[in-house]
Amino acid sequence: MSRVIITAAITGAIHTPTMTPYLPVTPDQLADEVYRAYNAGAAVAHIHVRDPKTGQPSSRLELFREVAMKVKSRCNIVLCFTTGGGLTMSTRERVAVVPELQPELASFNTGSLNFGLFYLVPQYEKFKYEWEENYLQMTEDYIFPNTFKTMREFCAVMKEYGTKPELEVYDSGMVNNIAYLVKAGILTKPLYIQFVLGILGGIPATVRNLSFLHESAKEALGDNFTWSVCAAGRAQLAMGATALAMGGNVRVGLEDSLYAGRGQLAKNNAEQVEKVVQIAKVLSIEPATAEEARQILGLKGIDKVNY
Ligand code: KMH
Ligand code: ZN
């Protein structure tokens, strides 16, 4: 039986509280959401934190730690911490979670890009919190910075703490960035790639583009890598289903889409995880357990984290 690693990206830094009443914000809400997603079949949870009062993306280490500890007391799910952070954070702030928690897995953004969320603003008449409109609007003039220097430094930190980088690829040129980092001895194989489609500024979420990214990665990096896909917005599940058919892994979650069907807001992350599990089962693919995901990805183990 083949296995799929399902990742739940619990809250992210793209959506804001006005967009849905179901966006988890406090450490308790985040931990509850992780545990629900785990019970639904997720082996990995991708973690961002937010200010508990306003829902604004945060880099406060005590929030990350609280979530990590609350989750660990309940289940053995793999936690993948963001080093993408939120759109206004410095690179130093973004990477600080790695030395602090020494996690098994952390996101690693493989290039700079325009990260446009400003087109969402006109969809809302009034925002619940003051920060939201400006946070989204300022992305019209914003580049998400992941220079070669930043990438070299993030790699060094992750290497020091035995944290595996999950390589976020938003466009095909980033595959070449990864190839360079490997060639330069900065990144070590075996690699784990997350193809992120559908961000305004990155590659659109189509079957052809996913296939192109996958082929480009094989050409540049060889066959021996593990990969997963996530897509922003309405393409989320279609891209996940395509990845299942291609033998890849799948990320869902409220970070990427707020919906669980046409016009239907997801009430929690688990709803989206359940949908992937259903499709996988029809294809005779089983969701990997957290322990199986650790083996597939070659992670150091939950006994070696610092939380
Ligand atoms: N926060 C976004 C700018 C990551 O977690 O590394 C990108 C992001 C990717 O969420
Ligand atoms: Zn993220």
Short mmCIF file of C-alpha atoms and ligand atoms in Angstrom, two decimals:
data_model
loop_
_atom_site.label_atom_id
_atom_site.label_comp_id
_atom_site.label_asym_id
_atom_site.label_seq_id
_atom_site.Cartn_x
_atom_site.Cartn_y
_atom_site.Cartn_z
CA MET A 1 0.00 0.00 0.00
CA SER A 2 1.48 3.39 -0.85
CA ARG A 3 1.44 6.17 1.70
CA VAL A 4 0.81 9.90 1.52
CA ILE A 5 2.14 12.41 3.99
CA ILE A 6 -0.67 14.86 4.66
CA THR A 7 0.40 18.20 6.08
CA ALA A 8 -2.04 20.60 7.69
CA ALA A 9 -0.95 24.24 7.49
CA ILE A 10 -3.00 25.46 10.40
CA THR A 11 -3.21 29.25 10.18
CA GLY A 12 -0.42 30.81 8.08
CA ALA A 13 0.15 34.51 7.62
CA ILE A 14 -1.92 35.21 4.52
CA HIS A 15 -5.48 35.19 5.75
CA THR A 16 -6.84 37.64 8.30
CA PRO A 17 -9.58 37.30 10.94
CA THR A 18 -12.12 39.26 8.88
CA MET A 19 -12.04 36.61 6.18
CA THR A 20 -13.43 33.78 8.29
CA PRO A 21 -14.65 33.28 11.86
CA TYR A 22 -12.81 29.94 11.89
CA LEU A 23 -9.20 31.14 11.65
CA PRO A 24 -7.34 29.77 14.72
CA VAL A 25 -5.40 32.47 16.53
CA THR A 26 -4.55 31.70 20.17
CA PRO A 27 -2.07 28.97 21.16
CA ASP A 28 -4.97 26.91 22.55
CA GLN A 29 -6.91 27.22 19.31
CA LEU A 30 -3.82 26.36 17.26
CA ALA A 31 -3.04 23.29 19.38
CA ASP A 32 -6.67 22.12 19.21
CA GLU A 33 -6.62 22.50 15.44
CA VAL A 34 -3.38 20.51 15.15
CA TYR A 35 -4.80 17.71 17.27
CA ARG A 36 -8.00 17.59 15.21
CA ALA A 37 -6.03 17.49 11.97
CA TYR A 38 -3.85 14.71 13.43
CA ASN A 39 -6.91 12.65 14.28
CA ALA A 40 -8.22 13.19 10.76
CA GLY A 41 -5.01 11.81 9.19
CA ALA A 42 -2.39 14.56 9.11
CA ALA A 43 1.17 13.43 9.87
CA VAL A 44 2.68 16.93 9.81
CA ALA A 45 1.39 20.30 11.02
CA HIS A 46 2.93 23.50 9.63
CA ILE A 47 2.93 26.17 12.33
CA HIS A 48 2.69 29.95 12.31
CA VAL A 49 1.62 31.91 15.38
CA ARG A 50 -0.50 35.01 15.77
CA ASP A 51 -1.02 37.69 18.35
CA PRO A 52 -3.73 36.16 20.56
CA LYS A 53 -5.61 39.49 20.83
CA THR A 54 -5.54 40.76 17.24
CA GLY A 55 -4.76 37.72 15.09
CA GLN A 56 -1.79 39.51 13.52
CA PRO A 57 1.04 37.16 12.41
CA SER A 58 3.67 37.08 15.15
CA SER A 59 7.23 35.84 15.64
CA ARG A 60 7.05 35.66 19.44
CA LEU A 61 8.98 32.60 20.51
CA GLU A 62 6.91 32.02 23.63
CA LEU A 63 3.83 31.59 21.44
CA PHE A 64 5.62 29.02 19.26
CA ARG A 65 6.78 27.21 22.38
CA GLU A 66 3.33 27.16 23.94
CA VAL A 67 1.80 25.65 20.81
CA ALA A 68 4.60 23.09 20.48
CA MET A 69 4.30 21.96 24.09
CA LYS A 70 0.51 21.80 24.02
CA VAL A 71 0.61 19.67 20.87
CA LYS A 72 3.39 17.40 22.14
CA SER A 73 1.44 16.63 25.32
CA ARG A 74 -1.37 15.24 23.16
CA CYS A 75 0.16 13.53 20.13
CA ASN A 76 3.36 12.75 18.22
CA ILE A 77 2.57 14.70 15.03
CA VAL A 78 5.61 16.17 13.24
CA LEU A 79 5.72 19.95 13.70
CA CYS A 80 7.11 21.99 10.81
CA PHE A 81 7.73 25.56 11.96
CA THR A 82 7.62 28.44 9.54
CA THR A 83 10.72 30.44 8.77
CA GLY A 84 8.64 32.39 6.24
CA GLY A 85 6.91 34.07 9.14
CA GLY A 86 4.68 37.03 8.36
CA LEU A 87 5.07 39.63 5.65
CA THR A 88 6.72 42.36 7.69
CA MET A 89 9.19 40.29 9.70
CA SER A 90 12.96 40.52 9.36
CA THR A 91 14.86 37.39 8.29
CA ARG A 92 16.47 37.28 11.74
CA GLU A 93 13.05 37.17 13.41
CA ARG A 94 11.87 34.53 10.97
CA VAL A 95 14.65 32.02 11.64
CA ALA A 96 14.80 32.45 15.44
CA VAL A 97 12.30 29.64 16.03
CA VAL A 98 14.84 27.07 14.80
CA PRO A 99 17.52 27.50 17.52
CA GLU A 100 14.78 28.04 20.09
CA LEU A 101 12.77 24.84 19.50
CA GLN A 102 15.25 22.81 17.42
CA PRO A 103 12.39 21.24 15.50
CA GLU A 104 12.46 18.20 13.24
CA LEU A 105 11.24 20.17 10.23
CA ALA A 106 11.02 23.87 9.25
CA SER A 107 9.97 25.66 6.10
CA PHE A 108 12.73 27.08 3.92
CA ASN A 109 11.73 29.54 1.21
CA THR A 110 13.87 28.99 -1.88
CA GLY A 111 13.80 32.42 -3.49
CA SER A 112 12.43 35.94 -3.34
CA LEU A 113 9.13 36.81 -4.96
CA ASN A 114 6.42 39.39 -5.17
CA PHE A 115 3.89 38.12 -2.64
CA GLY A 116 0.64 39.82 -3.60
CA LEU A 117 -2.32 39.73 -1.25
CA PHE A 118 -3.55 43.28 -2.00
CA TYR A 119 -6.13 42.00 -4.51
CA LEU A 120 -8.09 40.57 -1.56
CA VAL A 121 -8.78 44.00 -0.03
CA PRO A 122 -11.76 45.04 -2.23
CA GLN A 123 -13.57 41.83 -1.26
CA TYR A 124 -14.16 43.18 2.25
CA GLU A 125 -16.19 46.24 3.14
CA LYS A 126 -14.90 46.60 6.65
CA PHE A 127 -12.05 44.94 8.53
CA LYS A 128 -12.38 43.67 12.07
CA TYR A 129 -8.88 44.79 13.20
CA GLU A 130 -6.92 47.88 12.29
CA TRP A 131 -3.81 46.07 11.03
CA GLU A 132 -5.53 43.91 8.44
CA GLU A 133 -6.16 46.27 5.54
CA ASN A 134 -2.69 47.79 5.58
CA TYR A 135 -1.04 44.34 5.96
CA LEU A 136 -2.75 43.17 2.78
CA GLN A 137 -2.54 46.46 0.87
CA MET A 138 1.20 46.98 1.41
CA THR A 139 1.92 43.75 -0.51
CA GLU A 140 1.39 45.67 -3.77
CA ASP A 141 4.88 47.05 -3.14
CA TYR A 142 6.40 44.10 -1.28
CA ILE A 143 9.01 41.50 -2.15
CA PHE A 144 9.24 38.45 0.13
CA PRO A 145 13.01 38.41 0.65
CA ASN A 146 14.92 35.13 0.41
CA THR A 147 18.29 36.08 -1.07
CA PHE A 148 21.16 33.64 -1.56
CA LYS A 149 22.77 35.06 1.58
CA THR A 150 19.58 34.55 3.59
CA MET A 151 19.27 31.02 2.24
CA ARG A 152 22.89 30.22 3.10
CA GLU A 153 22.40 31.52 6.63
CA PHE A 154 19.09 29.69 7.16
CA CYS A 155 20.69 26.45 5.90
CA ALA A 156 23.54 26.83 8.38
CA VAL A 157 21.15 27.33 11.29
CA MET A 158 19.02 24.35 10.29
CA LYS A 159 22.11 22.16 9.86
CA GLU A 160 23.37 23.13 13.31
CA TYR A 161 20.14 21.99 14.97
CA GLY A 162 19.41 18.93 12.82
CA THR A 163 16.26 20.57 11.43
CA LYS A 164 15.28 19.33 7.98
CA PRO A 165 14.38 22.13 5.56
CA GLU A 166 11.07 21.80 3.75
CA LEU A 167 11.94 23.58 0.51
CA GLU A 168 9.11 25.90 -0.53
CA VAL A 169 9.12 26.37 -4.30
CA TYR A 170 6.82 29.08 -5.66
CA ASP A 171 8.13 29.14 -9.22
CA SER A 172 10.41 27.19 -11.54
CA GLY A 173 13.50 29.37 -11.09
CA MET A 174 13.57 28.34 -7.45
CA VAL A 175 14.34 24.77 -8.51
CA ASN A 176 17.58 26.17 -9.95
CA ASN A 177 18.27 27.96 -6.67
CA ILE A 178 18.00 24.61 -4.88
CA ALA A 179 20.32 22.99 -7.43
CA TYR A 180 22.87 25.74 -6.79
CA LEU A 181 22.62 25.33 -3.00
CA VAL A 182 23.19 21.58 -3.35
CA LYS A 183 26.13 22.06 -5.73
CA ALA A 184 27.70 24.60 -3.39
CA GLY A 185 27.43 22.13 -0.51
CA ILE A 186 25.04 24.41 1.37
CA LEU A 187 22.03 22.07 1.16
CA THR A 188 22.36 18.34 1.61
CA LYS A 189 20.33 15.61 -0.08
CA PRO A 190 17.89 13.89 0.30
CA LEU A 191 15.63 16.88 -0.30
CA TYR A 192 12.04 17.52 0.65
CA ILE A 193 10.25 19.96 -1.66
CA GLN A 194 6.89 21.66 -1.17
CA PHE A 195 5.57 23.05 -4.46
CA VAL A 196 3.48 26.11 -3.61
CA LEU A 197 1.19 27.09 -6.48
CA GLY A 198 -1.26 29.91 -6.93
CA ILE A 199 0.39 32.80 -5.05
CA LEU A 200 0.09 36.09 -6.96
CA GLY A 201 3.77 36.54 -7.84
CA GLY A 202 4.41 32.81 -8.21
CA ILE A 203 3.36 30.11 -10.67
CA PRO A 204 -0.41 29.64 -11.17
CA ALA A 205 -2.06 26.48 -9.84
CA THR A 206 -2.63 24.29 -12.91
CA VAL A 207 -2.00 20.62 -13.57
CA ARG A 208 0.42 21.53 -16.34
CA ASN A 209 2.43 23.79 -14.05
CA LEU A 210 2.64 21.15 -11.33
CA SER A 211 3.83 18.60 -13.84
CA PHE A 212 6.34 21.14 -15.20
CA LEU A 213 7.71 21.91 -11.72
CA HIS A 214 8.00 18.22 -10.95
CA GLU A 215 9.80 17.49 -14.23
CA SER A 216 12.08 20.52 -13.75
CA ALA A 217 13.00 19.31 -10.27
CA LYS A 218 13.81 15.81 -11.55
CA GLU A 219 15.96 17.28 -14.30
CA ALA A 220 17.87 19.62 -11.99
CA LEU A 221 18.07 17.50 -8.84
CA GLY A 222 17.75 13.86 -9.90
CA ASP A 223 14.92 11.50 -8.97
CA ASN A 224 15.69 11.00 -5.34
CA PHE A 225 13.62 13.66 -3.58
CA THR A 226 10.33 13.65 -1.70
CA TRP A 227 7.76 16.22 -2.70
CA SER A 228 4.41 17.60 -1.71
CA VAL A 229 2.08 20.21 -3.14
CA CYS A 230 -0.08 22.98 -1.80
CA ALA A 231 -2.14 25.53 -3.67
CA ALA A 232 -3.61 28.83 -2.62
CA GLY A 233 -7.35 29.28 -2.84
CA ARG A 234 -9.86 27.26 -4.78
CA ALA A 235 -7.30 25.01 -6.51
CA GLN A 236 -6.23 23.53 -3.18
CA LEU A 237 -8.00 20.20 -3.40
CA ALA A 238 -7.65 19.76 -7.18
CA MET A 239 -3.87 20.17 -6.88
CA GLY A 240 -3.85 17.80 -3.91
CA ALA A 241 -5.77 15.18 -5.90
CA THR A 242 -3.36 15.64 -8.81
CA ALA A 243 -0.39 15.16 -6.50
CA LEU A 244 -1.96 11.95 -5.15
CA ALA A 245 -2.33 10.63 -8.70
CA MET A 246 1.32 11.56 -9.41
CA GLY A 247 2.64 9.82 -6.30
CA GLY A 248 3.32 13.00 -4.34
CA ASN A 249 2.31 14.22 -0.90
CA VAL A 250 -0.31 16.80 -0.05
CA ARG A 251 -0.61 19.90 2.12
CA VAL A 252 -3.96 21.43 2.96
CA GLY A 253 -5.03 23.80 5.73
CA LEU A 254 -6.46 27.24 6.39
CA GLU A 255 -3.08 28.83 5.61
CA ASP A 256 -3.72 28.11 1.92
CA SER A 257 -7.51 28.00 1.56
CA LEU A 258 -10.41 28.96 3.79
CA TYR A 259 -12.84 26.68 1.99
CA ALA A 260 -13.98 23.08 2.17
CA GLY A 261 -16.06 23.06 -0.99
CA ARG A 262 -17.55 25.67 -3.29
CA GLY A 263 -18.69 28.68 -1.27
CA GLN A 264 -18.42 26.73 1.95
CA LEU A 265 -16.02 28.03 4.60
CA ALA A 266 -14.04 25.26 6.30
CA LYS A 267 -14.93 25.15 9.99
CA ASN A 268 -11.54 23.67 10.79
CA ASN A 269 -8.39 22.24 9.21
CA ALA A 270 -9.55 18.66 9.77
CA GLU A 271 -12.37 19.08 7.24
CA GLN A 272 -9.82 19.63 4.51
CA VAL A 273 -7.61 16.79 5.75
CA GLU A 274 -10.62 14.46 5.68
CA LYS A 275 -11.24 15.30 2.03
CA VAL A 276 -7.67 14.35 1.08
CA VAL A 277 -7.98 11.11 3.06
CA GLN A 278 -11.19 10.27 1.18
CA ILE A 279 -9.61 10.81 -2.24
CA ALA A 280 -6.47 8.91 -1.19
CA LYS A 281 -8.49 5.91 -0.03
CA VAL A 282 -10.32 5.73 -3.37
CA LEU A 283 -6.88 5.56 -4.98
CA SER A 284 -5.73 2.84 -2.51
CA ILE A 285 -3.33 5.25 -0.83
CA GLU A 286 -3.14 5.31 2.97
CA PRO A 287 -2.31 8.42 5.02
CA ALA A 288 1.15 8.00 6.55
CA THR A 289 1.32 8.07 10.32
CA ALA A 290 3.59 10.63 11.97
CA GLU A 291 6.20 7.91 12.57
CA GLU A 292 6.03 6.83 8.92
CA ALA A 293 6.44 10.45 7.84
CA ARG A 294 9.57 10.69 10.03
CA GLN A 295 11.01 7.66 8.27
CA ILE A 296 10.10 8.83 4.77
CA LEU A 297 11.58 12.29 5.39
CA GLY A 298 14.57 11.08 7.41
CA LEU A 299 13.82 13.29 10.42
CA LYS A 300 15.90 13.28 13.59
CA GLY A 301 12.99 12.28 15.87
CA ILE A 302 10.72 13.93 18.40
CA ASP A 303 13.10 12.96 21.23
CA LYS A 304 15.66 15.42 19.81
CA VAL A 305 13.58 18.60 19.73
CA ASN A 306 13.85 21.35 22.34
CA TYR A 307 10.23 21.63 23.46
N1 KMH B 1 4.30 33.75 5.29
C1 KMH B 1 4.40 33.76 3.89
C2 KMH B 1 5.10 34.97 3.42
C3 KMH B 1 6.38 29.68 5.07
O1 KMH B 1 5.67 29.44 6.01
O2 KMH B 1 7.58 29.48 5.06
C4 KMH B 1 4.99 32.51 3.29
C5 KMH B 1 4.84 31.28 4.07
C6 KMH B 1 5.82 30.23 3.81
O3 KMH B 1 3.96 31.09 4.83
ZN ZN B 2 3.63 28.93 6.13
#
